[in-house]
PDB file of C-alpha atoms in Angstrom:
ATOM      1  CA  LEU A   1      16.740   0.220 -22.486  1.00 88.00           C
ATOM      2  CA  VAL A   2      14.745   2.914 -20.724  1.00 93.00           C
ATOM      3  CA  ARG A   3      11.112   1.854 -20.485  1.00 96.00           C
ATOM      4  CA  LEU A   4       7.921   3.388 -19.177  1.00 97.00           C
ATOM      5  CA  VAL A   5       5.035   0.970 -18.671  1.00 97.00           C
ATOM      6  CA  GLU A   6       1.569   2.324 -17.927  1.00 97.00           C
ATOM      7  CA  SER A   7      -1.393   0.613 -16.333  1.00 97.00           C
ATOM      8  CA  GLY A   8      -4.676   1.492 -14.677  1.00 98.00           C
ATOM      9  CA  GLY A   9      -6.765   2.809 -17.546  1.00 98.00           C
ATOM     10  CA  GLY A  10     -10.347   1.767 -18.044  1.00 98.00           C
ATOM     11  CA  SER A  11     -13.934   2.887 -18.391  1.00 98.00           C
ATOM     12  CA  VAL A  12     -15.759   4.719 -15.601  1.00 98.00           C
ATOM     13  CA  GLN A  13     -18.890   6.772 -15.073  1.00 98.00           C
ATOM     14  CA  ALA A  14     -18.719  10.536 -14.736  1.00 98.00           C
ATOM     15  CA  GLY A  15     -17.764  11.457 -11.192  1.00 98.00           C
ATOM     16  CA  GLY A  16     -15.722   8.309 -10.730  1.00 98.00           C
ATOM     17  CA  SER A  17     -12.021   7.809 -10.124  1.00 98.00           C
ATOM     18  CA  LEU A  18      -9.069   6.015 -11.652  1.00 98.00           C
ATOM     19  CA  LYS A  19      -5.430   5.711 -10.643  1.00 98.00           C
ATOM     20  CA  LEU A  20      -2.855   5.369 -13.397  1.00 98.00           C
ATOM     21  CA  SER A  21       0.620   3.946 -12.806  1.00 98.00           C
ATOM     22  CA  CYS A  22       3.845   4.508 -14.730  1.00 98.00           C
ATOM     23  CA  ALA A  23       6.572   2.023 -13.850  1.00 97.00           C
ATOM     24  CA  ALA A  24       9.998   3.133 -15.042  1.00 97.00           C
ATOM     25  CA  SER A  25      13.087   1.041 -15.639  1.00 96.00           C
ATOM     26  CA  GLY A  26      16.577   1.960 -16.788  1.00 94.00           C
ATOM     27  CA  LEU A  27      16.628   5.334 -15.017  1.00 93.00           C
ATOM     28  CA  ALA A  28      15.364   6.639 -11.701  1.00 94.00           C
ATOM     29  CA  VAL A  29      12.281   8.826 -11.792  1.00 93.00           C
ATOM     30  CA  SER A  30      13.884  10.916  -9.064  1.00 94.00           C
ATOM     31  CA  SER A  31      16.596  11.954 -11.525  1.00 92.00           C
ATOM     32  CA  GLY A  32      14.335  13.902 -13.834  1.00 94.00           C
ATOM     33  CA  CYS A  33      10.822  15.036 -14.615  1.00 96.00           C
ATOM     34  CA  VAL A  34       7.941  12.650 -15.258  1.00 97.00           C
ATOM     35  CA  ALA A  35       4.728  13.912 -16.780  1.00 98.00           C
ATOM     36  CA  TRP A  36       1.342  12.719 -17.917  1.00 98.00           C
ATOM     37  CA  PHE A  37      -0.020  13.750 -21.300  1.00 98.00           C
ATOM     38  CA  ARG A  38      -3.368  13.016 -22.872  1.00 98.00           C
ATOM     39  CA  GLN A  39      -4.749  13.117 -26.381  1.00 98.00           C
ATOM     40  CA  ALA A  40      -8.318  12.681 -27.556  1.00 97.00           C
ATOM     41  CA  PRO A  41      -9.380  12.186 -31.182  1.00 93.00           C
ATOM     42  CA  GLY A  42      -9.509  15.501 -32.990  1.00 94.00           C
ATOM     43  CA  LYS A  43      -7.779  17.367 -30.172  1.00 95.00           C
ATOM     44  CA  GLU A  44      -4.234  18.533 -29.546  1.00 96.00           C
ATOM     45  CA  ARG A  45      -2.012  16.635 -27.149  1.00 97.00           C
ATOM     46  CA  GLU A  46      -2.172  18.196 -23.692  1.00 97.00           C
ATOM     47  CA  GLU A  47       0.328  17.931 -20.833  1.00 98.00           C
ATOM     48  CA  VAL A  48      -1.787  17.608 -17.699  1.00 98.00           C
ATOM     49  CA  ALA A  49       0.650  16.976 -14.818  1.00 98.00           C
ATOM     50  CA  GLN A  50       4.362  17.084 -13.954  1.00 97.00           C
ATOM     51  CA  VAL A  51       6.424  15.888 -11.009  1.00 97.00           C
ATOM     52  CA  TYR A  52      10.058  16.907 -10.730  1.00 95.00           C
ATOM     53  CA  ARG A  53      12.870  18.003  -8.384  1.00 93.00           C
ATOM     54  CA  GLY A  54      13.008  14.554  -6.825  1.00 90.00           C
ATOM     55  CA  GLY A  55       9.247  14.574  -6.359  1.00 91.00           C
ATOM     56  CA  GLY A  56       9.245  17.849  -4.464  1.00 92.00           C
ATOM     57  CA  SER A  57       7.566  19.920  -7.167  1.00 95.00           C
ATOM     58  CA  THR A  58       4.349  19.329  -9.086  1.00 97.00           C
ATOM     59  CA  ASP A  59       2.267  21.268 -11.569  1.00 97.00           C
ATOM     60  CA  TYR A  60      -1.054  20.772 -13.324  1.00 98.00           C
ATOM     61  CA  ALA A  61      -2.923  22.017 -16.330  1.00 98.00           C
ATOM     62  CA  ASP A  62      -5.875  24.243 -15.518  1.00 97.00           C
ATOM     63  CA  SER A  63      -8.211  21.628 -16.983  1.00 97.00           C
ATOM     64  CA  VAL A  64      -7.353  19.093 -14.243  1.00 98.00           C
ATOM     65  CA  ARG A  65      -6.132  21.163 -11.301  1.00 98.00           C
ATOM     66  CA  GLY A  66      -7.966  20.244  -8.115  1.00 98.00           C
ATOM     67  CA  ARG A  67      -9.133  16.900  -9.515  1.00 98.00           C
ATOM     68  CA  PHE A  68      -5.903  15.098 -10.492  1.00 98.00           C
ATOM     69  CA  THR A  69      -2.879  14.408  -8.281  1.00 98.00           C
ATOM     70  CA  ILE A  70       0.527  13.278  -9.510  1.00 98.00           C
ATOM     71  CA  SER A  71       2.858  11.509  -7.093  1.00 97.00           C
ATOM     72  CA  GLN A  72       6.140   9.622  -7.133  1.00 97.00           C
ATOM     73  CA  ASP A  73       7.277   6.527  -5.228  1.00 96.00           C
ATOM     74  CA  ASN A  74      11.054   6.538  -5.506  1.00 95.00           C
ATOM     75  CA  ALA A  75      11.449   3.122  -3.867  1.00 96.00           C
ATOM     76  CA  LYS A  76       9.219   1.564  -6.526  1.00 97.00           C
ATOM     77  CA  ASN A  77      10.484   3.883  -9.283  1.00 97.00           C
ATOM     78  CA  THR A  78       6.862   4.539 -10.182  1.00 97.00           C
ATOM     79  CA  VAL A  79       4.805   7.656 -10.876  1.00 98.00           C
ATOM     80  CA  TYR A  80       1.058   7.747 -10.331  1.00 98.00           C
ATOM     81  CA  LEU A  81      -1.818   9.882 -11.516  1.00 98.00           C
ATOM     82  CA  GLN A  82      -4.838   9.829  -9.237  1.00 98.00           C
ATOM     83  CA  MET A  83      -7.849  11.094 -11.183  1.00 98.00           C
ATOM     84  CA  ASN A  84     -10.977  12.055  -9.261  1.00 98.00           C
ATOM     85  CA  SER A  85     -14.273  13.641 -10.263  1.00 98.00           C
ATOM     86  CA  LEU A  86     -13.789  12.449 -13.812  1.00 98.00           C
ATOM     87  CA  LYS A  87     -15.710  14.143 -16.597  1.00 98.00           C
ATOM     88  CA  PRO A  88     -16.552  12.959 -20.115  1.00 98.00           C
ATOM     89  CA  GLU A  89     -14.114  15.543 -21.472  1.00 97.00           C
ATOM     90  CA  ASP A  90     -11.318  13.667 -19.666  1.00 98.00           C
ATOM     91  CA  THR A  91     -11.761  10.799 -22.123  1.00 98.00           C
ATOM     92  CA  ALA A  92      -8.430  10.348 -23.920  1.00 98.00           C
ATOM     93  CA  MET A  93      -5.389   8.192 -24.364  1.00 98.00           C
ATOM     94  CA  TYR A  94      -3.070   8.958 -21.449  1.00 98.00           C
ATOM     95  CA  TYR A  95       0.706   8.749 -21.857  1.00 98.00           C
ATOM     96  CA  CYS A  96       3.502   8.729 -19.315  1.00 98.00           C
ATOM     97  CA  ALA A  97       6.577  10.690 -20.414  1.00 97.00           C
ATOM     98  CA  ALA A  98      10.015  11.387 -18.983  1.00 97.00           C
ATOM     99  CA  ARG A  99      12.556  14.143 -19.365  1.00 96.00           C
ATOM    100  CA  TRP A 100      15.844  13.068 -17.795  1.00 94.00           C
ATOM    101  CA  GLY A 101      18.333  15.288 -16.020  1.00 91.00           C
ATOM    102  CA  PHE A 102      18.495  18.545 -14.134  1.00 88.00           C
ATOM    103  CA  ARG A 103      15.983  21.340 -14.747  1.00 90.00           C
ATOM    104  CA  THR A 104      14.167  19.488 -17.523  1.00 91.00           C
ATOM    105  CA  CYS A 105      10.780  20.784 -16.372  1.00 94.00           C
ATOM    106  CA  SER A 106       9.762  24.258 -15.277  1.00 92.00           C
ATOM    107  CA  GLY A 107       6.008  23.855 -14.879  1.00 93.00           C
ATOM    108  CA  ILE A 108       3.290  23.274 -17.437  1.00 95.00           C
ATOM    109  CA  GLY A 109       3.409  26.112 -19.920  1.00 91.00           C
ATOM    110  CA  GLY A 110       6.988  26.888 -18.975  1.00 91.00           C
ATOM    111  CA  ARG A 111      10.256  26.234 -20.775  1.00 89.00           C
ATOM    112  CA  ASN A 112      10.314  22.429 -20.653  1.00 92.00           C
ATOM    113  CA  LEU A 113      12.842  20.313 -22.530  1.00 94.00           C
ATOM    114  CA  PRO A 114      11.688  17.792 -25.144  1.00 95.00           C
ATOM    115  CA  VAL A 115      10.427  14.442 -23.889  1.00 96.00           C
ATOM    116  CA  ASP A 116      13.068  11.695 -23.903  1.00 96.00           C
ATOM    117  CA  ASN A 117      10.851   8.636 -23.431  1.00 97.00           C
ATOM    118  CA  TRP A 118       7.166   7.845 -23.877  1.00 97.00           C
ATOM    119  CA  GLY A 119       5.023   5.063 -22.524  1.00 98.00           C
ATOM    120  CA  GLN A 120       2.692   3.076 -24.738  1.00 97.00           C
ATOM    121  CA  GLY A 121      -0.452   4.831 -23.550  1.00 97.00           C
ATOM    122  CA  THR A 122      -3.500   3.683 -21.634  1.00 98.00           C
ATOM    123  CA  GLN A 123      -7.087   4.487 -22.573  1.00 98.00           C
ATOM    124  CA  VAL A 124      -9.375   6.340 -20.167  1.00 98.00           C
ATOM    125  CA  THR A 125     -13.049   6.532 -21.079  1.00 98.00           C
ATOM    126  CA  VAL A 126     -15.553   8.488 -18.990  1.00 98.00           C
ATOM    127  CA  SER A 127     -19.240   8.045 -19.756  1.00 97.00           C
ATOM    128  CA  SER A 128     -22.296   9.986 -18.621  1.00 93.00           C
TER     129      SER A 128
END
């Protein structure tokens, strides 16, 4: 089975940092596009970061650009989301997601294929 297992969520003060991890098994993260989504109560699900083309390309939603960094460790088959300068509006459940194969992502807001696998989610809470 293909699995995505997230870790690293928690509760932090505004201005703090967290690093989320997404450990994949069953397929190599270098073979597709891995993304982070988030969803807060009462809000639409938002795709915030993508890494694709073997880790050579990344993209971010405007809401997180400059504060979040997505990266990929192919040896560990793990994708990370480093979140800095966190704001209360970043509070949400964060999900790792994968689209497998060639040209499955084309940037956030572009013509991306449907997600093939989802992680279980990890809660991020930012207080002020």
